[in-house]
mmCIF file of C-alpha atoms and ligand atoms in Angstrom:
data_model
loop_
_atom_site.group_PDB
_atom_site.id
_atom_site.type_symbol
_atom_site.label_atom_id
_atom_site.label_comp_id
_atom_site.label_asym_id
_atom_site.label_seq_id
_atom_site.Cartn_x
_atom_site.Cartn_y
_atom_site.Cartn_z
ATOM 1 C CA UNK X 1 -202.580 -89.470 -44.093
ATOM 2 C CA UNK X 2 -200.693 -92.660 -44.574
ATOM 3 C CA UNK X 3 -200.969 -95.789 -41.285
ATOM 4 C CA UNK X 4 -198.090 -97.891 -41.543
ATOM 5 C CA UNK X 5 -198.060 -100.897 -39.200
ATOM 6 C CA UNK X 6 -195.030 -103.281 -38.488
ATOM 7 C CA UNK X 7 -196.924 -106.363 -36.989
ATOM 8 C CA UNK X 8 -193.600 -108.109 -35.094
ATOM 9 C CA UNK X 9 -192.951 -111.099 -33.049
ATOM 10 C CA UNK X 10 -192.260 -109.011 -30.254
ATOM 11 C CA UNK X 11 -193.445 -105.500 -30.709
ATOM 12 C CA UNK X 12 -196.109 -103.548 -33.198
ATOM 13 C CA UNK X 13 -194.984 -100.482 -34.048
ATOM 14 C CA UNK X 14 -197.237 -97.821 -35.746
ATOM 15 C CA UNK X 15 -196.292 -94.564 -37.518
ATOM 16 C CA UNK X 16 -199.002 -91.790 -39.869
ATOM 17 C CA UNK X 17 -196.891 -90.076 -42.178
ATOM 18 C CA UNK X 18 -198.630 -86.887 -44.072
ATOM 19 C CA UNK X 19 -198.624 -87.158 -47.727
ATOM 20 C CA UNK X 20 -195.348 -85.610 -48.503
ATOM 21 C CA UNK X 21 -193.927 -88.403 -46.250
ATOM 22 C CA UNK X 22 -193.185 -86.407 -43.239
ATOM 23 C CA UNK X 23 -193.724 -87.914 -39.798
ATOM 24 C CA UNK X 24 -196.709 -87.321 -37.577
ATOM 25 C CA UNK X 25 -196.849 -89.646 -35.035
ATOM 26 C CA UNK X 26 -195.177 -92.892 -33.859
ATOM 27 C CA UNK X 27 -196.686 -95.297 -31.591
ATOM 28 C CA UNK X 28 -194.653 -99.007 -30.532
ATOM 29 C CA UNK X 29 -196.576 -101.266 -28.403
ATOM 30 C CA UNK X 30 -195.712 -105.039 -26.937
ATOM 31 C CA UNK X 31 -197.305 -107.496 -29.500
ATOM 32 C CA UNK X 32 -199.867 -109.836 -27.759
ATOM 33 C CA UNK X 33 -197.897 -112.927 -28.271
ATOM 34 C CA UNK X 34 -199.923 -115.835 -28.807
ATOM 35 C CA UNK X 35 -203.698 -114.175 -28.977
ATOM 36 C CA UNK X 36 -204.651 -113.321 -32.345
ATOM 37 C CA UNK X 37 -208.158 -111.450 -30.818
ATOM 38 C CA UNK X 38 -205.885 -109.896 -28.467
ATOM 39 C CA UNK X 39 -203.399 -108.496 -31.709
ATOM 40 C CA UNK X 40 -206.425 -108.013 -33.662
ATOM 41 C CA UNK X 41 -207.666 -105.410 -30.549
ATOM 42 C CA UNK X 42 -204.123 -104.000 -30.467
ATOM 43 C CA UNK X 43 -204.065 -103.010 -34.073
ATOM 44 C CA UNK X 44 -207.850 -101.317 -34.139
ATOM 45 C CA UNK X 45 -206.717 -99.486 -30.870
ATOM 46 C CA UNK X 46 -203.464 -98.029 -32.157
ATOM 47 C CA UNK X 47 -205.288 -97.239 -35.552
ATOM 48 C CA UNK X 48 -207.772 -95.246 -33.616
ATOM 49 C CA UNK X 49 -205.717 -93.563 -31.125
ATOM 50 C CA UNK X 50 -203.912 -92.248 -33.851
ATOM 51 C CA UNK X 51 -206.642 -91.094 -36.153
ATOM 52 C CA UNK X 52 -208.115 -89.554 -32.621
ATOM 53 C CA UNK X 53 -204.716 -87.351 -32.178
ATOM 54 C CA UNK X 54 -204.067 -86.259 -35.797
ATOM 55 C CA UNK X 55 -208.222 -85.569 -36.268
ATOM 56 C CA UNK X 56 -207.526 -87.243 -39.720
ATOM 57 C CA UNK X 57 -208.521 -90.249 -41.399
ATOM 58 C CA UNK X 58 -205.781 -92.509 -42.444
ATOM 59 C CA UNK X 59 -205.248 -95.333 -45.509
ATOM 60 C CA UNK X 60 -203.885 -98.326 -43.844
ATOM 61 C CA UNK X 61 -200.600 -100.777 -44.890
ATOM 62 C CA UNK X 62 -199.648 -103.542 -42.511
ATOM 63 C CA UNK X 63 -195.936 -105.378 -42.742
ATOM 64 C CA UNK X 64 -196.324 -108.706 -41.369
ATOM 65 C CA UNK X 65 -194.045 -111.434 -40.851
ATOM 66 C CA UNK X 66 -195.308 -114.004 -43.361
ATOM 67 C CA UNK X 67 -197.444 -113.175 -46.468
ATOM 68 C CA UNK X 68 -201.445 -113.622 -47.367
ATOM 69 C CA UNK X 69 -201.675 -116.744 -48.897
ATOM 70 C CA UNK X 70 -203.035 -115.560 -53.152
ATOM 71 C CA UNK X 71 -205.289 -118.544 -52.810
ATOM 72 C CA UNK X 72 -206.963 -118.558 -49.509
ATOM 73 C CA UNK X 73 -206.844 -115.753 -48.320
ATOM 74 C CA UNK X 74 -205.077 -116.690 -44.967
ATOM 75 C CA UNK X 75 -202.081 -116.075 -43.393
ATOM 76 C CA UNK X 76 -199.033 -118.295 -43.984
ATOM 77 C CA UNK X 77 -195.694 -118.060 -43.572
ATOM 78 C CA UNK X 78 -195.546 -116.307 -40.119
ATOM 79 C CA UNK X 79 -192.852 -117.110 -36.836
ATOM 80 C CA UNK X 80 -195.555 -115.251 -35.152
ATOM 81 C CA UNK X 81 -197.149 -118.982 -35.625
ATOM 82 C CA UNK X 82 -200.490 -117.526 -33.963
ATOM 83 C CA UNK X 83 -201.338 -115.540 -37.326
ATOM 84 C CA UNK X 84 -201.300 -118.435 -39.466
ATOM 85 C CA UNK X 85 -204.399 -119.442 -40.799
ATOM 86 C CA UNK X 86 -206.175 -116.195 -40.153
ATOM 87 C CA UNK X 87 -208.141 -114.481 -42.456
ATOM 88 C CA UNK X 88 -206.705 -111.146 -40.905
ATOM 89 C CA UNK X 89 -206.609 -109.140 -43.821
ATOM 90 C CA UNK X 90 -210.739 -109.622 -43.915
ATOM 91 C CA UNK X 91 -210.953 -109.141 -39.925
ATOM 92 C CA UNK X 92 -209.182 -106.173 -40.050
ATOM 93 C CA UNK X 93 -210.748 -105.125 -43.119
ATOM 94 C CA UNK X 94 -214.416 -105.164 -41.061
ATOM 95 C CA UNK X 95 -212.982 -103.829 -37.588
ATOM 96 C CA UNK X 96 -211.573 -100.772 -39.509
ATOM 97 C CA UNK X 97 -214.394 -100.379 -42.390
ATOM 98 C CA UNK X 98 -212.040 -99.680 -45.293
ATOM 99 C CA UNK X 99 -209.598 -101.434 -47.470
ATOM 100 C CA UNK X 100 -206.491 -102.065 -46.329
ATOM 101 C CA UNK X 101 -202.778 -103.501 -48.028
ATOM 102 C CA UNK X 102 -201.192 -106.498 -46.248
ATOM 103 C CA UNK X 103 -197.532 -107.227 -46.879
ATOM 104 C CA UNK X 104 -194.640 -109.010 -46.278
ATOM 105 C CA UNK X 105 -192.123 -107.023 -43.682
ATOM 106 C CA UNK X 106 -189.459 -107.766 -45.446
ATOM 107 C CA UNK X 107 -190.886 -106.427 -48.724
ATOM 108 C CA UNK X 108 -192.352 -103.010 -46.645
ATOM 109 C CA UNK X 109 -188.434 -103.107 -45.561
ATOM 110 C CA UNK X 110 -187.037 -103.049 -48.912
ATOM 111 C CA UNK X 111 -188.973 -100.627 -50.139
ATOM 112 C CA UNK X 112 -188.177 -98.724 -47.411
ATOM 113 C CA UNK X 113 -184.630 -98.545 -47.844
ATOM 114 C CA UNK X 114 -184.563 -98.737 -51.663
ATOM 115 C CA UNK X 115 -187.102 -95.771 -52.158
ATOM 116 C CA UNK X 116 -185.077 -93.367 -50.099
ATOM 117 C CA UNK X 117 -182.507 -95.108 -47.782
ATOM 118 C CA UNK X 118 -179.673 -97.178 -47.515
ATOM 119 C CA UNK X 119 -179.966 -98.621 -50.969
ATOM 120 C CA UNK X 120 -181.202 -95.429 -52.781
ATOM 121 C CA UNK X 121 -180.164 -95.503 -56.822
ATOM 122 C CA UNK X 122 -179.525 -99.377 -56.805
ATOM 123 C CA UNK X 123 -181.030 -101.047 -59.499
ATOM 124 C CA UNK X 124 -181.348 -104.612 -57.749
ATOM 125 C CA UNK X 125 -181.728 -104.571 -53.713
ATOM 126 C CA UNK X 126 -181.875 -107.613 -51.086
ATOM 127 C CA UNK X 127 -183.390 -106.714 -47.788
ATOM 128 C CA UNK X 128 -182.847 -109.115 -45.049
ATOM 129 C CA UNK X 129 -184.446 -109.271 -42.075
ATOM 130 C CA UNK X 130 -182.506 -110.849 -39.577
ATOM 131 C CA UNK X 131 -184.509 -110.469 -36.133
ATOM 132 C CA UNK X 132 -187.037 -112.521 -34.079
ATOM 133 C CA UNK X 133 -187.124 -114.451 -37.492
ATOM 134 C CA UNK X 134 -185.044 -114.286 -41.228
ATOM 135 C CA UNK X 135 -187.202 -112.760 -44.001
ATOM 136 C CA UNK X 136 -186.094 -111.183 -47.520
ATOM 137 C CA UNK X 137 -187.377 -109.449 -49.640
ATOM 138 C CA UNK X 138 -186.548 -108.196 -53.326
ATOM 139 C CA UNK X 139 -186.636 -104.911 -55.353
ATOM 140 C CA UNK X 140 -186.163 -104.164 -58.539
ATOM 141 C CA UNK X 141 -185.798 -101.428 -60.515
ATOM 142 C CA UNK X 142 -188.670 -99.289 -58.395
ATOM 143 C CA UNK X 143 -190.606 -102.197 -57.448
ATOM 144 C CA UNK X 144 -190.652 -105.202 -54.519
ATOM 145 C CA UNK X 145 -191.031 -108.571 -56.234
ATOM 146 C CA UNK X 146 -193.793 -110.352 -54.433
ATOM 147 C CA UNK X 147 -193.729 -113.813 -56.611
ATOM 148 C CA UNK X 148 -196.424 -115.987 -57.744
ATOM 149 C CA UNK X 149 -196.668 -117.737 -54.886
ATOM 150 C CA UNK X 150 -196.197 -114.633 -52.795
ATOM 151 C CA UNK X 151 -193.023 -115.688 -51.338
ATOM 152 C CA UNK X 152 -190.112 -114.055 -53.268
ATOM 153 C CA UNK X 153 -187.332 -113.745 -51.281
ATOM 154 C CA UNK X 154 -187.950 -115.882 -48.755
ATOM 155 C CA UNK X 155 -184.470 -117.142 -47.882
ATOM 156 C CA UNK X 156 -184.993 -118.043 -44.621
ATOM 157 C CA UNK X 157 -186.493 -121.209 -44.614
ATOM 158 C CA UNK X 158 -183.878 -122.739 -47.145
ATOM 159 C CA UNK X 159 -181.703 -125.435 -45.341
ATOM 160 C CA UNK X 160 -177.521 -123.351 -44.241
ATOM 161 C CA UNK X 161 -175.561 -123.582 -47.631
ATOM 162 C CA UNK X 162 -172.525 -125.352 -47.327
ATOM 163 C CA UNK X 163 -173.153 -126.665 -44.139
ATOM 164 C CA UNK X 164 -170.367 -127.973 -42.134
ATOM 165 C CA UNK X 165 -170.530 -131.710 -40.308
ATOM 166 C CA UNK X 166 -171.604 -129.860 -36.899
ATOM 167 C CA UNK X 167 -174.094 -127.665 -39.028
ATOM 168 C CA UNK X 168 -176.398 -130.923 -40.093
ATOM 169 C CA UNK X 169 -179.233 -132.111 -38.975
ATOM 170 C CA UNK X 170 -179.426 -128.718 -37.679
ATOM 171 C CA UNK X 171 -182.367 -127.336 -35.067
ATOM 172 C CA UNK X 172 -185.851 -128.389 -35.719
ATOM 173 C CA UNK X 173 -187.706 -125.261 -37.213
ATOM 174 C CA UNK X 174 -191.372 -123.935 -36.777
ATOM 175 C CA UNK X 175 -191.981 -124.576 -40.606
ATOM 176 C CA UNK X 176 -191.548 -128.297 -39.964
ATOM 177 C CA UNK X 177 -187.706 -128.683 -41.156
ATOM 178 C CA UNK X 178 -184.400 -129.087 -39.690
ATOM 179 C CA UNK X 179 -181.814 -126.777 -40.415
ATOM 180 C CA UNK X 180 -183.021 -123.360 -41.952
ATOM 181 C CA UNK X 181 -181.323 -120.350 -42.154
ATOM 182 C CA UNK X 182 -183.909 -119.054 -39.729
ATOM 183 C CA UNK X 183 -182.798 -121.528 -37.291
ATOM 184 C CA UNK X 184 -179.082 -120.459 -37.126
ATOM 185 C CA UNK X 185 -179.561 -116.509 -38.525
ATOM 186 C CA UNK X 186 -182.350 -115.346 -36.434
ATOM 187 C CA UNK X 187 -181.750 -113.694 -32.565
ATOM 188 C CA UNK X 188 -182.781 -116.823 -31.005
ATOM 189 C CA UNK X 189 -180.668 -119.321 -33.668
ATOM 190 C CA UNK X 190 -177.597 -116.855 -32.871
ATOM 191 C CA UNK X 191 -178.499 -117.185 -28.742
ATOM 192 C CA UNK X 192 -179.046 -121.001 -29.475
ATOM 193 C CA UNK X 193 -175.813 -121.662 -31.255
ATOM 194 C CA UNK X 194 -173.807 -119.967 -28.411
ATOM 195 C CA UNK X 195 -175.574 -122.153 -25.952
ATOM 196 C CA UNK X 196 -175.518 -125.232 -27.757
ATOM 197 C CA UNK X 197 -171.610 -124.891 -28.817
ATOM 198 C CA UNK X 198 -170.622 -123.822 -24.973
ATOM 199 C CA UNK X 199 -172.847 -126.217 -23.452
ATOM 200 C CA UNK X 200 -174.468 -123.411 -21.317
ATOM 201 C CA UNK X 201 -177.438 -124.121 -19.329
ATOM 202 C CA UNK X 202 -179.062 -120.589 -19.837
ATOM 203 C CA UNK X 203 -180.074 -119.066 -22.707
ATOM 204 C CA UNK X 204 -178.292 -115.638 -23.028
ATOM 205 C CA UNK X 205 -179.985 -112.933 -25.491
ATOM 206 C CA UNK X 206 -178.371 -112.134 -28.604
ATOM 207 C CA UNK X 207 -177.661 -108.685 -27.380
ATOM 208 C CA UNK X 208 -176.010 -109.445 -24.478
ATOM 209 C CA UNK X 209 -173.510 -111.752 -26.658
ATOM 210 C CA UNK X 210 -172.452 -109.376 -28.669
ATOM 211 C CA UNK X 211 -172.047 -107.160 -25.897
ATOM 212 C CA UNK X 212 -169.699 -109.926 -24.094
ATOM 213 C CA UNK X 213 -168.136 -109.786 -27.226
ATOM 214 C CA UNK X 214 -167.264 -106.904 -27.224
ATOM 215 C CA UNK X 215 -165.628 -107.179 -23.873
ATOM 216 C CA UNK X 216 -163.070 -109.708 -24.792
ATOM 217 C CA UNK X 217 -165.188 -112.291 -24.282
ATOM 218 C CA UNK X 218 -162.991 -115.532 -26.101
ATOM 219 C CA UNK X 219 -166.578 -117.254 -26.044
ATOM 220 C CA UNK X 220 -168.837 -114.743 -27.491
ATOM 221 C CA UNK X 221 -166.099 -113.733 -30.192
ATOM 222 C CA UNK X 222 -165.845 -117.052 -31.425
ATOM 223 C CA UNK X 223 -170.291 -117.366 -31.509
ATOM 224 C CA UNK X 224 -170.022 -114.273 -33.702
ATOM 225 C CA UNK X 225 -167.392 -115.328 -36.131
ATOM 226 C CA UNK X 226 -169.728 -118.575 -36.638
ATOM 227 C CA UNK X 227 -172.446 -116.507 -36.768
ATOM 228 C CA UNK X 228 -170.421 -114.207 -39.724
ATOM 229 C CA UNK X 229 -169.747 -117.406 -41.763
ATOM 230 C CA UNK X 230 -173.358 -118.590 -41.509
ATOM 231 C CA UNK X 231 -174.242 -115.078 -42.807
ATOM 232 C CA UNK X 232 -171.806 -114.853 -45.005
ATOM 233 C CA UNK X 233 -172.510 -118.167 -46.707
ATOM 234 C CA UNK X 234 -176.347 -117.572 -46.533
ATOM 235 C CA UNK X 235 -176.294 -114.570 -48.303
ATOM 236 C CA UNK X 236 -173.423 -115.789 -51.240
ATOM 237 C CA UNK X 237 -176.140 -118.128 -52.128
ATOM 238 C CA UNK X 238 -178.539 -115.180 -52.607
ATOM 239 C CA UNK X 239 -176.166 -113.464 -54.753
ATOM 240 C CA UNK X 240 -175.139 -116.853 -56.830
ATOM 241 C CA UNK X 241 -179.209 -116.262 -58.212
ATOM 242 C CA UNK X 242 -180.134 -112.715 -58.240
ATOM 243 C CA UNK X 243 -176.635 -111.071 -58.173
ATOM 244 C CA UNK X 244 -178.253 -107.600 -56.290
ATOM 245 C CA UNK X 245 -176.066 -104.586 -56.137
ATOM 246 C CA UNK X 246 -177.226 -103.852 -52.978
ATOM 247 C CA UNK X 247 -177.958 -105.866 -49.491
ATOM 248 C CA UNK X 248 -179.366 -103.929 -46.749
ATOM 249 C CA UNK X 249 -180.005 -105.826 -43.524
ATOM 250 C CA UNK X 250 -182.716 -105.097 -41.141
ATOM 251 C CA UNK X 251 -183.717 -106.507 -37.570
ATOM 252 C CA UNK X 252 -181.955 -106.325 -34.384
ATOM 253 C CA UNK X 253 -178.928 -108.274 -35.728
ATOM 254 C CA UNK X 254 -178.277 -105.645 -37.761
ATOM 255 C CA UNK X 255 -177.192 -103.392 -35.284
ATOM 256 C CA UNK X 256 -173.932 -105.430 -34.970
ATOM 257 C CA UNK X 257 -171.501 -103.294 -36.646
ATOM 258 C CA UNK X 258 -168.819 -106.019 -37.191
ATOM 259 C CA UNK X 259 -171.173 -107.410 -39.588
ATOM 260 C CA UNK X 260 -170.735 -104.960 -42.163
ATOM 261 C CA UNK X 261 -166.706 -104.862 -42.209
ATOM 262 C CA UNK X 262 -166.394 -109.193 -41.775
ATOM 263 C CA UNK X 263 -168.952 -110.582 -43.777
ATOM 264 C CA UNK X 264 -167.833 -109.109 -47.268
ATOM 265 C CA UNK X 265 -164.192 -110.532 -46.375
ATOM 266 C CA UNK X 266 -166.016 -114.122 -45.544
ATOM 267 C CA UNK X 267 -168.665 -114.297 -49.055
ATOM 268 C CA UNK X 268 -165.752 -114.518 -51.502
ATOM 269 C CA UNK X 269 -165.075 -118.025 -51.154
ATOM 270 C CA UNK X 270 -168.825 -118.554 -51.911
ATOM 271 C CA UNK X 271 -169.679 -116.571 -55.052
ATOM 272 C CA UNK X 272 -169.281 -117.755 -57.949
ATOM 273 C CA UNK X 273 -167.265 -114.904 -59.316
ATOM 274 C CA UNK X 274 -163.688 -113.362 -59.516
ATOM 275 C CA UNK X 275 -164.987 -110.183 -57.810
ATOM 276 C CA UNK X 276 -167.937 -109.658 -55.601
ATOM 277 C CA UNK X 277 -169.460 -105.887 -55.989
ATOM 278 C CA UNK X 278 -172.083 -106.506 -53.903
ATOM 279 C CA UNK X 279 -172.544 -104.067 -50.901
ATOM 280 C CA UNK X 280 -173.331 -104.813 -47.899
ATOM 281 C CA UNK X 281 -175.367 -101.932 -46.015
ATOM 282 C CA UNK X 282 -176.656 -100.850 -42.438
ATOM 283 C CA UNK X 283 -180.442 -99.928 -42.842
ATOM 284 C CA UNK X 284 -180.630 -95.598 -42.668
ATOM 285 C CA UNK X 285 -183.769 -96.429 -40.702
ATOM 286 C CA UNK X 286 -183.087 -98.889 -38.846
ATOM 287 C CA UNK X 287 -185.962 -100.385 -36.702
ATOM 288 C CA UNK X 288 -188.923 -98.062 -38.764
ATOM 289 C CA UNK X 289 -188.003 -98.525 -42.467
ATOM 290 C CA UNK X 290 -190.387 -101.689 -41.687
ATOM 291 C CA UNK X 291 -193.244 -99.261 -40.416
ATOM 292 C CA UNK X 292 -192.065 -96.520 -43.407
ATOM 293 C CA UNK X 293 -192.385 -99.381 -46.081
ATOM 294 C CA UNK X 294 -196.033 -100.271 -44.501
ATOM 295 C CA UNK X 295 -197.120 -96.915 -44.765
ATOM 296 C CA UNK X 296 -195.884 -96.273 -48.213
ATOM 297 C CA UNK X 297 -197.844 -99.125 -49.299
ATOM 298 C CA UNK X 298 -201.234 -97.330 -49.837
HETATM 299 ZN ZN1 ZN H 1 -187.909 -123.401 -41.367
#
């Protein structure tokens, strides 16, 4: 038996697949936000009550959103900012008594989709995780890239490409930087942006936006048109350097449909080519190709 784990900002979600890749059992819990003990205890507990229902012992692969650092050891690179730093690969390692994989959820994601989903038969595959934060991760030709610094693909944290005057500075970031991607792609940049640019004094969740947009809403049309072009823009700067055949997005955001039809129209004027081939693709599946790629890991 196979454990995947999706370690998110908001949620964990577990699923044991049987070694022909069929499902057994899913499990999605609130992540302890803030409390690495606490996510720590949440992991062991959902790796047990699974192993307790399916009587079987399971290898265990873990998607988180960052990457374990080659040199230390510790965890780097996460928006779930209470992970950094942690040596949970060896924590877990000792609460579970076996070896385990650690990855990037963006990579788990790709592999996901590439192995047997969206982006089955391309040679060259972008995932994108556009969610709580932005991640990316690369595949090619069977395999996800994971870099020498263990950070291929990691788009998110570059500054908006072509920004516009009302793009710059830009938000301050987690990582210490004004203006990422992150900043402007993730939920929260998309919920920010609409507040900011309407002068709102509440925040109002990404889904309900796009929800207002689809209403009629003049406001909420025009946040996700800007949010389109950021998109668009973001991701023509991905395929100016490793030209993919195929980008499949992941995370919430991705469940807005009008992404798929208007961001292809809005990349053109970005690429540096006469013709963009590139396709843009809706994940086949959707919210556990994250907990699919984890699993597959082992
Ligand atoms: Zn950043």
């Amino acid at each position: 038996m196979r454990i995947g784990i999706d370690l998110g900002g908001t949620k964990i979600e577990s699923v044991a697949l049987n070694d022909t890749g069929q499902e057994l059992i899913r499990k999605r819990i609130k992540a302890p936000q803030g409390n690495y003990q606490n996510t720590l205890n949440a992991i062991v507990n959902l790796i047990s009550e699974i192993e307790t229902e399916t009587q079987l012992k399971g290898t265990v692969g873990i998607g988180i959103p960052g990457t374990i650092s080659p040199q230390t050891g510790l965890v780097k690179n996460a928006n779930s900012t209470w992970l950094i730093g942690q040596p949970l690969k060896k924590d877990l390692e000792s609460l579970l008594k076996r070896n385990i994989r650690i990855e990037n959820d963006a990579n788990c994601f790709v592999v996901s989709e590439a192995s047997d989903g969206a982006a089955k038969d391309a040679e060259l595959v972008f995932g994108v995780i556009i969610g709580t934060g932005t991640g990316g991760g690369i595949y090619i030709r069977g395999q996800s890239v994971i870099g020498a610094n263990a950070i291929a693909g990691e788009w998110g944290h570059n500054p908006i490409p072509w920004p516009t005057k009302d793009e710059l500075p830009g938000r301050d970031c987690y990582c210490g930087k004004q203006g990422c991607i992150e900043t402007w792609l993730s939920g929260t940049g998309f919920a920010n942006d609409h507040k900011d640019f309407n002068k709102l004094d509440k925040l109002i969740i990404a889904k309900e936006i796009v929800l207002l947009a689809e209403n009629g809403d003049k406001t909420a049309q025009a946040s996700l048109q800007r949010y389109e072009e950021r998109l668009a823009k973001s991701l023509a700067s991905i395929i100016n350097i490793i030209d993919p055949d195929v980008i499949v997005l992941g995370g919430g955001m991705s469940n807005i449909q009008s992404l798929y039809i208007n961001v292809p129209k809005l990349w053109d004027k970005y690429v540096f080519s006469d013709h963009v081939t590139t396709k843009l693709v809706s994940p086949k599946y959707g919210d556990a190709s994250g907990v699919r790629g984890a699993a597959w890991l082992c």
